[in-house]
mmCIF file of C-alpha atoms and ligand atoms in Angstrom:
data_model
loop_
_atom_site.group_PDB
_atom_site.id
_atom_site.type_symbol
_atom_site.label_atom_id
_atom_site.label_comp_id
_atom_site.label_asym_id
_atom_site.label_seq_id
_atom_site.Cartn_x
_atom_site.Cartn_y
_atom_site.Cartn_z
ATOM 1 C CA MET A 166 0.000 0.000 0.000
ATOM 2 C CA LYS A 167 1.186 3.511 -0.754
ATOM 3 C CA VAL A 168 -0.028 6.497 1.257
ATOM 4 C CA VAL A 169 0.619 10.095 0.227
ATOM 5 C CA PHE A 170 0.114 12.670 2.985
ATOM 6 C CA LEU A 171 -0.718 16.259 2.057
ATOM 7 C CA ASN A 172 -0.200 19.208 4.376
ATOM 8 C CA PRO A 173 -0.646 22.918 3.541
ATOM 9 C CA THR A 174 2.527 24.003 5.339
ATOM 10 C CA GLY A 175 5.997 22.831 6.343
ATOM 11 C CA ILE A 176 5.684 24.586 9.708
ATOM 12 C CA THR A 177 5.125 22.224 12.612
ATOM 13 C CA GLY A 178 1.979 23.100 14.551
ATOM 14 C CA GLY A 179 -0.238 20.619 16.402
ATOM 15 C CA ALA A 180 -1.781 18.967 13.343
ATOM 16 C CA GLU A 181 1.699 18.537 11.857
ATOM 17 C CA ALA A 182 3.037 16.937 15.044
ATOM 18 C CA VAL A 183 0.235 14.390 14.758
ATOM 19 C CA LEU A 184 1.050 13.849 11.092
ATOM 20 C CA LEU A 185 4.679 13.076 11.981
ATOM 21 C CA ASP A 186 3.628 10.777 14.806
ATOM 22 C CA SER A 187 1.237 8.952 12.457
ATOM 23 C CA MET A 188 4.022 8.500 9.895
ATOM 24 C CA PHE A 189 6.378 7.297 12.631
ATOM 25 C CA SER A 190 3.830 4.753 13.827
ATOM 26 C CA LEU A 191 3.113 3.471 10.299
ATOM 27 C CA ARG A 192 6.838 3.216 9.578
ATOM 28 C CA THR A 193 7.578 1.193 12.693
ATOM 29 C CA ASN A 194 4.472 -1.037 12.733
ATOM 30 C CA PHE A 195 3.992 -1.558 8.992
ATOM 31 C CA PRO A 196 7.290 -0.904 7.183
ATOM 32 C CA GLU A 197 5.820 -2.459 4.019
ATOM 33 C CA VAL A 198 3.467 0.548 3.626
ATOM 34 C CA SER A 199 5.233 3.171 1.531
ATOM 35 C CA LEU A 200 4.833 6.799 2.577
ATOM 36 C CA GLU A 201 5.244 10.119 0.782
ATOM 37 C CA LEU A 202 4.527 13.657 1.894
ATOM 38 C CA VAL A 203 3.463 16.660 -0.184
ATOM 39 C CA LEU A 204 3.816 20.071 1.468
ATOM 40 C CA GLY A 205 2.396 23.446 0.453
ATOM 41 C CA SER A 206 5.525 25.161 1.782
ATOM 42 C CA ASP A 207 8.983 24.092 2.843
ATOM 43 C CA GLY A 208 9.843 23.980 6.542
ATOM 44 C CA PRO A 209 11.046 21.813 9.428
ATOM 45 C CA LEU A 210 8.272 19.278 8.799
ATOM 46 C CA ARG A 211 9.968 18.217 5.557
ATOM 47 C CA LEU A 212 13.268 17.401 7.262
ATOM 48 C CA LYS A 213 11.565 15.606 10.137
ATOM 49 C CA ALA A 214 9.575 13.476 7.682
ATOM 50 C CA ALA A 215 12.702 12.764 5.635
ATOM 51 C CA GLU A 216 14.431 11.563 8.821
ATOM 52 C CA LEU A 217 11.652 8.977 9.115
ATOM 53 C CA GLY A 218 12.494 7.776 5.611
ATOM 54 C CA VAL A 219 9.467 9.438 4.016
ATOM 55 C CA GLN A 220 9.926 10.805 0.501
ATOM 56 C CA THR A 221 8.945 14.487 0.489
ATOM 57 C CA HIS A 222 7.811 16.961 -2.190
ATOM 58 C CA VAL A 223 7.148 20.665 -1.866
ATOM 59 C CA VAL A 224 4.483 22.084 -4.174
ATOM 60 C CA PRO A 225 4.350 25.710 -3.018
ATOM 61 C CA LEU A 226 0.851 27.022 -2.340
ATOM 62 C CA PRO A 227 0.354 30.449 -3.914
ATOM 63 C CA SER A 228 0.246 33.055 -1.155
ATOM 64 C CA SER A 229 -3.347 33.992 -2.127
ATOM 65 C CA ILE A 230 -4.372 30.499 -0.931
ATOM 66 C CA ALA A 231 -1.878 30.196 1.937
ATOM 67 C CA LYS A 232 -3.255 33.366 3.535
ATOM 68 C CA LEU A 233 -6.855 32.280 3.087
ATOM 69 C CA GLY A 234 -8.642 30.873 6.084
ATOM 70 C CA ASP A 235 -11.620 31.654 8.200
ATOM 71 C CA SER A 236 -10.327 30.727 11.626
ATOM 72 C CA GLY A 237 -9.640 34.397 12.163
ATOM 73 C CA VAL A 238 -12.984 35.647 10.941
ATOM 74 C CA GLY A 239 -14.845 37.317 13.744
ATOM 75 C CA ALA A 240 -11.594 37.837 15.636
ATOM 76 C CA ARG A 241 -10.575 41.028 13.935
ATOM 77 C CA SER A 242 -11.219 42.857 10.758
ATOM 78 C CA SER A 243 -8.919 42.013 7.910
ATOM 79 C CA ARG A 244 -8.417 44.470 5.112
ATOM 80 C CA LEU A 245 -10.182 42.392 2.488
ATOM 81 C CA ALA A 246 -13.508 40.606 2.995
ATOM 82 C CA LEU A 247 -13.628 36.869 2.422
ATOM 83 C CA PRO A 248 -15.410 36.935 -0.977
ATOM 84 C CA GLY A 249 -12.692 39.271 -2.250
ATOM 85 C CA LYS A 250 -9.941 37.029 -0.928
ATOM 86 C CA LEU A 251 -11.633 33.988 -2.465
ATOM 87 C CA ALA A 252 -11.895 35.654 -5.861
ATOM 88 C CA ILE A 253 -8.148 36.307 -5.771
ATOM 89 C CA ALA A 254 -7.394 32.761 -4.627
ATOM 90 C CA ILE A 255 -9.444 30.850 -7.225
ATOM 91 C CA PRO A 256 -7.185 31.287 -10.311
ATOM 92 C CA GLY A 257 -4.172 30.293 -8.185
ATOM 93 C CA ALA A 258 -6.084 27.259 -6.953
ATOM 94 C CA ALA A 259 -6.793 26.037 -10.488
ATOM 95 C CA LEU A 260 -3.103 26.171 -11.374
ATOM 96 C CA TYR A 261 -2.182 24.510 -8.101
ATOM 97 C CA VAL A 262 -4.602 21.637 -8.669
ATOM 98 C CA ARG A 263 -3.002 21.011 -12.089
ATOM 99 C CA LYS A 264 0.478 20.802 -10.531
ATOM 100 C CA LEU A 265 -0.711 18.542 -7.735
ATOM 101 C CA ARG A 266 -2.594 16.315 -10.164
ATOM 102 C CA SER A 267 0.482 15.709 -12.267
ATOM 103 C CA LEU A 268 2.581 14.859 -9.200
ATOM 104 C CA LEU A 269 -0.059 12.449 -7.889
ATOM 105 C CA LYS A 270 -0.501 10.864 -11.288
ATOM 106 C CA SER A 271 3.111 9.760 -11.338
ATOM 107 C CA SER A 272 3.116 8.820 -7.646
ATOM 108 C CA ARG A 273 -0.093 6.643 -7.952
ATOM 109 C CA PRO A 274 -1.046 6.422 -4.271
ATOM 110 C CA ASP A 275 -3.628 3.976 -2.936
ATOM 111 C CA VAL A 276 -4.535 6.498 -0.263
ATOM 112 C CA LEU A 277 -4.327 10.265 -0.048
ATOM 113 C CA HIS A 278 -4.309 11.390 3.572
ATOM 114 C CA SER A 279 -4.953 15.133 3.711
ATOM 115 C CA ASN A 280 -4.269 17.208 6.800
ATOM 116 C CA GLY A 281 -5.741 20.712 6.919
ATOM 117 C CA PHE A 282 -8.805 22.269 5.309
ATOM 118 C CA LYS A 283 -7.140 23.673 2.227
ATOM 119 C CA MET A 284 -5.542 20.354 1.406
ATOM 120 C CA HIS A 285 -8.840 18.476 1.890
ATOM 121 C CA ILE A 286 -10.350 20.462 -0.938
ATOM 122 C CA LEU A 287 -7.274 20.644 -3.176
ATOM 123 C CA ALA A 288 -6.622 16.900 -2.761
ATOM 124 C CA GLY A 289 -10.252 16.194 -3.673
ATOM 125 C CA LEU A 290 -9.840 18.165 -6.894
ATOM 126 C CA ALA A 291 -6.426 16.714 -7.807
ATOM 127 C CA ARG A 292 -7.065 13.115 -6.742
ATOM 128 C CA PRO A 293 -6.284 10.353 -9.274
ATOM 129 C CA GLN A 294 -9.537 8.463 -9.920
ATOM 130 C CA SER A 295 -8.327 5.271 -8.284
ATOM 131 C CA SER A 296 -6.847 6.805 -5.110
ATOM 132 C CA ALA A 297 -8.933 6.796 -1.943
ATOM 133 C CA LEU A 298 -9.080 10.103 -0.092
ATOM 134 C CA VAL A 299 -9.058 10.322 3.706
ATOM 135 C CA TRP A 300 -9.600 13.701 5.353
ATOM 136 C CA HIS A 301 -7.860 14.028 8.725
ATOM 137 C CA ILE A 302 -9.846 16.744 10.441
ATOM 138 C CA HIS A 303 -8.294 18.496 13.420
ATOM 139 C CA ASP A 304 -10.733 21.386 13.889
ATOM 140 C CA TYR A 305 -14.454 22.074 13.996
ATOM 141 C CA VAL A 306 -15.844 22.326 10.485
ATOM 142 C CA SER A 307 -19.083 24.009 11.480
ATOM 143 C CA SER A 308 -17.337 27.150 12.734
ATOM 144 C CA ARG A 309 -15.685 27.832 9.352
ATOM 145 C CA THR A 310 -18.199 29.297 6.980
ATOM 146 C CA VAL A 311 -16.287 28.908 3.748
ATOM 147 C CA MET A 312 -14.626 25.581 4.495
ATOM 148 C CA ARG A 313 -17.931 24.131 5.704
ATOM 149 C CA ALA A 314 -19.547 24.956 2.371
ATOM 150 C CA LEU A 315 -16.573 23.686 0.359
ATOM 151 C CA MET A 316 -16.308 20.443 2.318
ATOM 152 C CA ARG A 317 -20.012 19.730 1.845
ATOM 153 C CA ARG A 318 -19.600 20.362 -1.834
ATOM 154 C CA TYR A 319 -16.565 18.092 -2.236
ATOM 155 C CA ALA A 320 -17.452 15.362 0.288
ATOM 156 C CA ALA A 321 -18.416 13.000 -2.537
ATOM 157 C CA GLY A 322 -14.745 12.723 -3.495
ATOM 158 C CA CYS A 323 -13.755 11.729 0.034
ATOM 159 C CA ASP A 324 -13.932 8.131 1.295
ATOM 160 C CA ALA A 325 -13.453 8.581 5.045
ATOM 161 C CA ALA A 326 -12.868 11.258 7.625
ATOM 162 C CA ILE A 327 -10.704 10.939 10.698
ATOM 163 C CA ALA A 328 -11.513 13.189 13.666
ATOM 164 C CA ASN A 329 -9.127 13.871 16.539
ATOM 165 C CA SER A 330 -11.924 13.581 19.148
ATOM 166 C CA ASP A 331 -15.522 12.409 19.434
ATOM 167 C CA SER A 332 -16.534 16.022 19.724
ATOM 168 C CA VAL A 333 -14.973 16.861 16.328
ATOM 169 C CA ALA A 334 -16.454 13.644 14.875
ATOM 170 C CA ALA A 335 -19.946 14.742 15.961
ATOM 171 C CA ASP A 336 -19.380 18.137 14.360
ATOM 172 C CA ILE A 337 -18.291 16.557 11.055
ATOM 173 C CA ARG A 338 -21.336 14.276 11.051
ATOM 174 C CA ALA A 339 -23.595 17.260 11.687
ATOM 175 C CA VAL A 340 -22.060 19.176 8.770
ATOM 176 C CA LEU A 341 -21.666 16.345 6.271
ATOM 177 C CA GLY A 342 -24.868 14.563 7.243
ATOM 178 C CA GLY A 343 -23.520 11.012 7.278
ATOM 179 C CA SER A 344 -22.308 11.109 3.666
ATOM 180 C CA ILE A 345 -18.907 9.649 4.597
ATOM 181 C CA PRO A 346 -17.788 7.377 7.438
ATOM 182 C CA VAL A 347 -16.227 9.334 10.304
ATOM 183 C CA HIS A 348 -13.733 7.655 12.652
ATOM 184 C CA THR A 349 -12.330 9.070 15.871
ATOM 185 C CA VAL A 350 -8.580 8.537 16.234
ATOM 186 C CA LEU A 351 -7.371 10.278 19.381
ATOM 187 C CA ASN A 352 -3.952 11.824 18.848
ATOM 188 C CA GLY A 353 -0.850 10.122 20.153
ATOM 189 C CA ILE A 354 2.419 11.666 21.288
ATOM 190 C CA ASP A 355 6.017 10.530 21.691
ATOM 191 C CA LEU A 356 6.049 9.381 25.321
ATOM 192 C CA GLN A 357 9.829 9.122 25.388
ATOM 193 C CA ARG A 358 10.347 12.678 24.250
ATOM 194 C CA PHE A 359 7.578 13.866 26.581
ATOM 195 C CA SER A 360 8.871 12.009 29.626
ATOM 196 C CA PRO A 361 9.042 13.352 33.177
ATOM 197 C CA GLN A 362 12.844 12.977 33.155
ATOM 198 C CA GLY A 363 14.949 15.114 30.865
ATOM 199 C CA PRO A 364 16.398 18.567 30.343
ATOM 200 C CA HIS A 365 14.859 21.714 31.802
ATOM 201 C CA LEU A 366 15.047 25.289 30.533
ATOM 202 C CA ASP A 367 15.765 28.550 32.277
ATOM 203 C CA LEU A 368 12.419 30.138 31.531
ATOM 204 C CA ASP A 369 13.360 33.328 33.397
ATOM 205 C CA ARG A 370 16.415 33.931 31.264
ATOM 206 C CA LEU A 371 14.478 33.079 28.107
ATOM 207 C CA SER A 372 11.887 35.688 29.091
ATOM 208 C CA GLY A 373 14.516 38.296 29.991
ATOM 209 C CA LEU A 374 13.484 38.264 33.675
ATOM 210 C CA PRO A 375 15.709 38.055 36.777
ATOM 211 C CA PRO A 376 15.732 34.616 38.434
ATOM 212 C CA ALA A 377 12.578 33.958 40.464
ATOM 213 C CA PHE A 378 12.842 33.499 44.257
ATOM 214 C CA ALA A 379 13.261 29.941 45.540
ATOM 215 C CA GLY A 380 9.851 28.360 46.137
ATOM 216 C CA THR A 381 8.192 30.214 43.250
ATOM 217 C CA VAL A 382 5.533 28.065 41.564
ATOM 218 C CA ARG A 383 5.772 28.332 37.789
ATOM 219 C CA VAL A 384 2.488 28.440 35.890
ATOM 220 C CA GLY A 385 2.533 28.415 32.117
ATOM 221 C CA LEU A 386 0.318 28.573 29.075
ATOM 222 C CA VAL A 387 2.006 26.765 26.216
ATOM 223 C CA GLY A 388 0.787 27.048 22.650
ATOM 224 C CA THR A 389 0.418 29.025 19.480
ATOM 225 C CA LEU A 390 -0.817 32.582 19.743
ATOM 226 C CA ALA A 391 -4.133 31.822 17.998
ATOM 227 C CA TRP A 392 -6.672 34.321 19.343
ATOM 228 C CA TRP A 393 -8.903 31.622 20.869
ATOM 229 C CA LYS A 394 -6.162 29.957 22.933
ATOM 230 C CA GLY A 395 -7.164 32.107 25.920
ATOM 231 C CA HIS A 396 -3.986 34.093 26.635
ATOM 232 C CA ARG A 397 -6.033 36.988 27.971
ATOM 233 C CA VAL A 398 -8.106 34.699 30.214
ATOM 234 C CA PHE A 399 -4.847 33.252 31.555
ATOM 235 C CA LEU A 400 -3.409 36.708 32.248
ATOM 236 C CA ASP A 401 -6.715 37.850 33.810
ATOM 237 C CA ALA A 402 -6.628 34.802 36.093
ATOM 238 C CA LEU A 403 -3.045 35.521 37.181
ATOM 239 C CA ALA A 404 -4.017 39.110 37.935
ATOM 240 C CA LYS A 405 -6.765 37.847 40.260
ATOM 241 C CA LEU A 406 -4.306 35.967 42.495
ATOM 242 C CA SER A 407 -3.267 37.724 45.666
ATOM 243 C CA SER A 408 -0.132 39.790 45.100
ATOM 244 C CA THR A 409 1.773 37.755 47.702
ATOM 245 C CA THR A 410 1.162 34.416 45.929
ATOM 246 C CA PRO A 411 4.594 32.848 45.253
ATOM 247 C CA MET A 412 4.095 32.346 41.536
ATOM 248 C CA ARG A 413 5.436 33.389 38.181
ATOM 249 C CA GLY A 414 3.455 33.016 34.962
ATOM 250 C CA TYR A 415 4.885 32.200 31.542
ATOM 251 C CA VAL A 416 3.451 32.579 28.084
ATOM 252 C CA ILE A 417 5.334 30.038 25.995
ATOM 253 C CA GLY A 418 4.904 30.126 22.218
ATOM 254 C CA GLY A 419 5.052 32.439 19.275
ATOM 255 C CA PRO A 420 3.025 33.415 16.213
ATOM 256 C CA ILE A 421 3.126 30.681 13.553
ATOM 257 C CA TYR A 422 0.157 31.255 11.248
ATOM 258 C CA ARG A 423 0.092 32.993 7.904
ATOM 259 C CA THR A 424 -3.691 33.426 7.959
ATOM 260 C CA VAL A 425 -4.455 37.137 8.349
ATOM 261 C CA GLY A 426 -6.018 38.167 11.673
ATOM 262 C CA SER A 427 -5.853 34.736 13.305
ATOM 263 C CA GLN A 428 -3.464 35.395 16.169
ATOM 264 C CA ASN A 429 -2.242 37.678 18.968
ATOM 265 C CA THR A 430 1.212 39.213 18.865
ATOM 266 C CA LEU A 431 3.597 38.958 21.801
ATOM 267 C CA ASN A 432 3.696 42.761 22.048
ATOM 268 C CA GLU A 433 -0.075 42.951 22.374
ATOM 269 C CA LEU A 434 -0.042 40.321 25.114
ATOM 270 C CA ALA A 435 2.850 41.975 26.931
ATOM 271 C CA SER A 436 1.038 45.308 27.027
ATOM 272 C CA TYR A 437 -2.161 43.533 28.148
ATOM 273 C CA ALA A 438 -0.151 42.027 31.032
ATOM 274 C CA LYS A 439 1.362 45.406 31.843
ATOM 275 C CA ASN A 440 -2.097 46.961 32.114
ATOM 276 C CA LEU A 441 -2.978 44.245 34.627
ATOM 277 C CA ASP A 442 0.084 45.140 36.721
ATOM 278 C CA LEU A 443 1.675 41.805 35.912
ATOM 279 C CA GLU A 444 4.971 43.271 34.777
ATOM 280 C CA GLY A 445 7.811 41.101 36.124
ATOM 281 C CA LYS A 446 5.291 38.469 37.206
ATOM 282 C CA VAL A 447 4.804 37.018 33.734
ATOM 283 C CA GLY A 448 7.504 36.073 31.267
ATOM 284 C CA PHE A 449 7.149 35.721 27.505
ATOM 285 C CA THR A 450 9.587 33.178 26.137
ATOM 286 C CA GLY A 451 8.499 33.255 22.485
ATOM 287 C CA PHE A 452 8.580 30.072 20.415
ATOM 288 C CA LEU A 453 10.489 27.182 22.027
ATOM 289 C CA GLU A 454 11.908 24.373 19.922
ATOM 290 C CA ASP A 455 12.176 22.066 22.941
ATOM 291 C CA VAL A 456 8.576 21.956 24.166
ATOM 292 C CA PRO A 457 9.084 18.969 26.519
ATOM 293 C CA ALA A 458 11.896 20.848 28.316
ATOM 294 C CA GLY A 459 9.656 23.927 28.522
ATOM 295 C CA LEU A 460 6.847 21.876 30.074
ATOM 296 C CA ARG A 461 9.216 20.176 32.529
ATOM 297 C CA SER A 462 10.334 23.596 33.730
ATOM 298 C CA LEU A 463 6.799 24.459 34.856
ATOM 299 C CA ASP A 464 4.885 23.285 37.914
ATOM 300 C CA ILE A 465 1.426 23.896 36.487
ATOM 301 C CA VAL A 466 0.446 23.678 32.821
ATOM 302 C CA VAL A 467 -2.633 25.708 31.895
ATOM 303 C CA HIS A 468 -4.851 25.167 28.890
ATOM 304 C CA ALA A 469 -7.263 28.092 28.613
ATOM 305 C CA SER A 470 -8.916 27.958 25.176
ATOM 306 C CA THR A 471 -12.019 30.088 25.089
ATOM 307 C CA GLN A 472 -13.625 28.123 22.238
ATOM 308 C CA PRO A 473 -14.225 24.377 22.413
ATOM 309 C CA GLU A 474 -10.771 22.857 21.847
ATOM 310 C CA PRO A 475 -10.870 20.113 19.196
ATOM 311 C CA PHE A 476 -8.232 18.061 21.035
ATOM 312 C CA GLY A 477 -5.540 20.066 22.827
ATOM 313 C CA LEU A 478 -2.181 18.332 22.428
ATOM 314 C CA VAL A 479 -0.598 20.391 25.188
ATOM 315 C CA ILE A 480 -2.976 18.866 27.731
ATOM 316 C CA VAL A 481 -1.690 15.393 26.926
ATOM 317 C CA GLU A 482 1.927 16.595 26.674
ATOM 318 C CA GLY A 483 1.677 18.248 30.099
ATOM 319 C CA MET A 484 0.252 15.050 31.587
ATOM 320 C CA ALA A 485 2.963 12.966 29.899
ATOM 321 C CA VAL A 486 5.780 14.989 31.503
ATOM 322 C CA GLY A 487 4.062 14.437 34.840
ATOM 323 C CA LYS A 488 2.891 17.996 35.502
ATOM 324 C CA ALA A 489 -0.346 19.166 37.074
ATOM 325 C CA VAL A 490 -2.558 20.295 34.186
ATOM 326 C CA ILE A 491 -5.535 22.636 34.339
ATOM 327 C CA SER A 492 -7.615 22.199 31.214
ATOM 328 C CA SER A 493 -10.709 23.969 29.934
ATOM 329 C CA ASN A 494 -13.774 21.796 30.107
ATOM 330 C CA THR A 495 -15.292 21.925 26.627
ATOM 331 C CA GLY A 496 -14.901 20.222 23.253
ATOM 332 C CA GLY A 497 -12.442 17.394 22.663
ATOM 333 C CA ALA A 498 -10.294 18.668 25.560
ATOM 334 C CA ALA A 499 -12.952 17.409 27.978
ATOM 335 C CA GLU A 500 -12.506 13.864 26.615
ATOM 336 C CA LEU A 501 -8.818 13.779 27.522
ATOM 337 C CA VAL A 502 -8.890 14.217 31.278
ATOM 338 C CA GLN A 503 -10.771 13.136 34.384
ATOM 339 C CA ASP A 504 -11.282 16.169 36.575
ATOM 340 C CA GLY A 505 -9.642 15.772 39.983
ATOM 341 C CA ILE A 506 -7.909 12.511 39.020
ATOM 342 C CA ASP A 507 -5.345 13.187 36.300
ATOM 343 C CA ALA A 508 -5.915 16.940 35.842
ATOM 344 C CA LEU A 509 -8.193 19.750 36.994
ATOM 345 C CA THR A 510 -10.678 21.459 34.689
ATOM 346 C CA HIS A 511 -12.065 24.976 34.668
ATOM 347 C CA VAL A 512 -15.016 26.581 32.924
ATOM 348 C CA SER A 513 -13.796 27.665 29.505
ATOM 349 C CA GLY A 514 -13.247 31.401 29.271
ATOM 350 C CA ASP A 515 -13.932 31.995 32.992
ATOM 351 C CA SER A 516 -10.851 33.683 34.484
ATOM 352 C CA GLU A 517 -12.376 33.659 37.985
ATOM 353 C CA ASP A 518 -12.742 29.881 37.903
ATOM 354 C CA LEU A 519 -9.273 29.455 36.398
ATOM 355 C CA ALA A 520 -7.771 31.650 39.143
ATOM 356 C CA LEU A 521 -9.395 29.390 41.767
ATOM 357 C CA ARG A 522 -7.863 26.249 40.246
ATOM 358 C CA ILE A 523 -4.438 27.879 39.892
ATOM 359 C CA SER A 524 -4.435 29.059 43.480
ATOM 360 C CA GLN A 525 -5.642 25.650 44.717
ATOM 361 C CA LEU A 526 -2.657 24.005 42.991
ATOM 362 C CA ILE A 527 -0.133 26.652 44.010
ATOM 363 C CA SER A 528 -0.928 25.979 47.655
ATOM 364 C CA ASP A 529 -1.042 22.182 47.372
ATOM 365 C CA ALA A 530 2.217 20.595 46.201
ATOM 366 C CA SER A 531 0.999 17.103 46.995
ATOM 367 C CA LEU A 532 -2.092 17.513 44.793
ATOM 368 C CA ARG A 533 0.226 18.697 42.010
ATOM 369 C CA ALA A 534 2.334 15.567 42.409
ATOM 370 C CA THR A 535 -0.684 13.210 42.462
ATOM 371 C CA LEU A 536 -2.258 14.757 39.384
ATOM 372 C CA GLY A 537 1.096 14.643 37.608
ATOM 373 C CA ALA A 538 1.655 10.956 38.371
ATOM 374 C CA HIS A 539 -1.868 9.991 37.299
ATOM 375 C CA GLY A 540 -1.541 12.197 34.231
ATOM 376 C CA ARG A 541 1.540 10.270 33.100
ATOM 377 C CA LYS A 542 -0.376 6.988 33.489
ATOM 378 C CA THR A 543 -3.264 8.318 31.406
ATOM 379 C CA ALA A 544 -0.863 9.469 28.687
ATOM 380 C CA GLU A 545 0.746 6.034 28.603
ATOM 381 C CA SER A 546 -2.512 4.143 28.391
ATOM 382 C CA ARG A 547 -4.446 6.379 25.968
ATOM 383 C CA PHE A 548 -2.084 8.610 23.982
ATOM 384 C CA ASP A 549 0.908 6.555 22.884
ATOM 385 C CA ARG A 550 1.815 7.402 19.285
ATOM 386 C CA ARG A 551 2.989 3.846 18.689
ATOM 387 C CA ASN A 552 -0.672 2.782 18.595
ATOM 388 C CA LEU A 553 -1.751 5.226 15.877
ATOM 389 C CA ALA A 554 -0.930 2.949 12.930
ATOM 390 C CA LYS A 555 -3.168 0.166 14.240
ATOM 391 C CA ARG A 556 -6.069 2.595 14.129
ATOM 392 C CA LEU A 557 -5.138 4.128 10.771
ATOM 393 C CA LEU A 558 -4.483 1.051 8.677
ATOM 394 C CA PRO A 559 -8.020 -0.425 8.832
ATOM 395 C CA ILE A 560 -9.406 3.012 7.949
ATOM 396 C CA TYR A 561 -7.143 3.140 4.883
ATOM 397 C CA GLN A 562 -8.092 -0.400 3.881
ATOM 398 C CA HIS A 563 -11.760 0.345 4.187
ATOM 399 C CA ALA A 564 -11.378 3.586 2.216
ATOM 400 C CA VAL A 565 -9.507 1.752 -0.562
ATOM 401 C CA SER A 566 -12.280 -0.841 -0.918
ATOM 402 C CA SER A 567 -15.001 1.756 -0.936
ATOM 403 C CA ARG A 568 -13.119 3.764 -3.602
ATOM 404 C CA SER A 569 -12.665 0.719 -5.827
ATOM 405 C CA ALA A 570 -16.341 -0.208 -5.434
ATOM 406 C CA HIS A 571 -17.203 3.380 -6.373
ATOM 407 C CA THR A 572 -14.901 3.310 -9.445
ATOM 408 C CA ALA A 573 -16.330 -0.061 -10.520
ATOM 409 C CA ARG A 574 -19.893 1.320 -10.268
ATOM 410 C CA GLN A 575 -18.938 4.286 -12.421
ATOM 411 C CA GLN A 576 -17.342 2.071 -15.069
ATOM 412 C CA ARG A 577 -20.433 -0.110 -15.374
HETATM 413 C C1 LIG B 834 -5.586 21.451 15.835
HETATM 414 C C2 LIG B 834 -6.582 21.596 16.976
HETATM 415 C C3 LIG B 834 -5.979 21.167 18.303
HETATM 416 C C4 LIG B 834 -5.358 19.776 18.176
HETATM 417 C C5 LIG B 834 -4.401 19.718 16.981
HETATM 418 C C6 LIG B 834 -3.928 18.305 16.740
HETATM 419 O O1 LIG B 834 -4.541 22.348 15.962
HETATM 420 O O2 LIG B 834 -7.034 22.938 17.054
HETATM 421 O O3 LIG B 834 -6.975 21.115 19.296
HETATM 422 O O4 LIG B 834 -4.672 19.447 19.339
HETATM 423 O O5 LIG B 834 -5.056 20.140 15.814
HETATM 424 O O6 LIG B 834 -5.005 17.424 16.450
#
């Protein structure tokens, strides 16, 4: 069997980490399956895939398409309205589909595994007739006006959808109305890389702050700067703690998206913190290459997304390194943890509630340790990347048979 993965970018965000872990798992469990990767832009993902022995191709997405997305719609005004942006993107898309089609024609995959909304549609248009198409969906479809319409329109060319949580699966079923089979495959992570033992980082130095006093409890929000990741709720919660609380907060992560209007900037967040009198109490490290070391250097890992989180890799990563995690309680994130056993949860978007959980954990080191130990166990039993291939392969096989049945019907 040959599987060609398609991803809109070479930058490694959450969906790309899962793509790499899926390729790793397929490589190690089923070395006879041949894997290729097509990227819409070059970046670290290409090298990481090549290290796994995956053949890679870069077919650059025109910037009119790369910048298109509706995750940021509603967040802020962008200079051009969506219909205008779409009109600019369409001619570029037609050319792109031609290039992709010719690459796929010579590669002749049994399965196309697309990751990311733009690639779901482009892969559907460029797909060789005999290749099955599997959409790996990492985000809620219903919240994206344009993508929702496009995915409905092109669902007939897709043979199966994979969702990263039951919550996302339910959303896909609601949008696509049962036209394609939808399977939940919970993400897996590298439990060796995300292990409790390993290097730490000097988060104070990385944030340009003087060393914190001994006994300071370090509380961090780790993630991209997407506007819905709840940085402001996190900062609001820290500002609600009593000024004598022995804590320091950290915002770990940097802007990674090209989609206009989809993210905060570090400057905006720093001035927000300053207005809350948090200067010196919160550090901004920017993007960290070594996320496990960053997580290990914290005592409490906060996930504060204000919208339902489709999955929330950082929740599982924080548990895997044995830290006390506070997660928001909606969407796929709620499926990952058991409140009070392997993590605490707070009401999404409610800084008052988050402040209560943070202060409960700051004052209770033994609760932090218990949650951390149970969190590691949960990560080992439910989120081991080595198990991904066993879930993926039957989905591919099923998609291949349904595609060949479909092609046979059309030829009759
Ligand atoms: C997307 C989702 C996030 C998930 C990641 C990996 O980035 O927004 O919740 O963890 O994909 O599936």
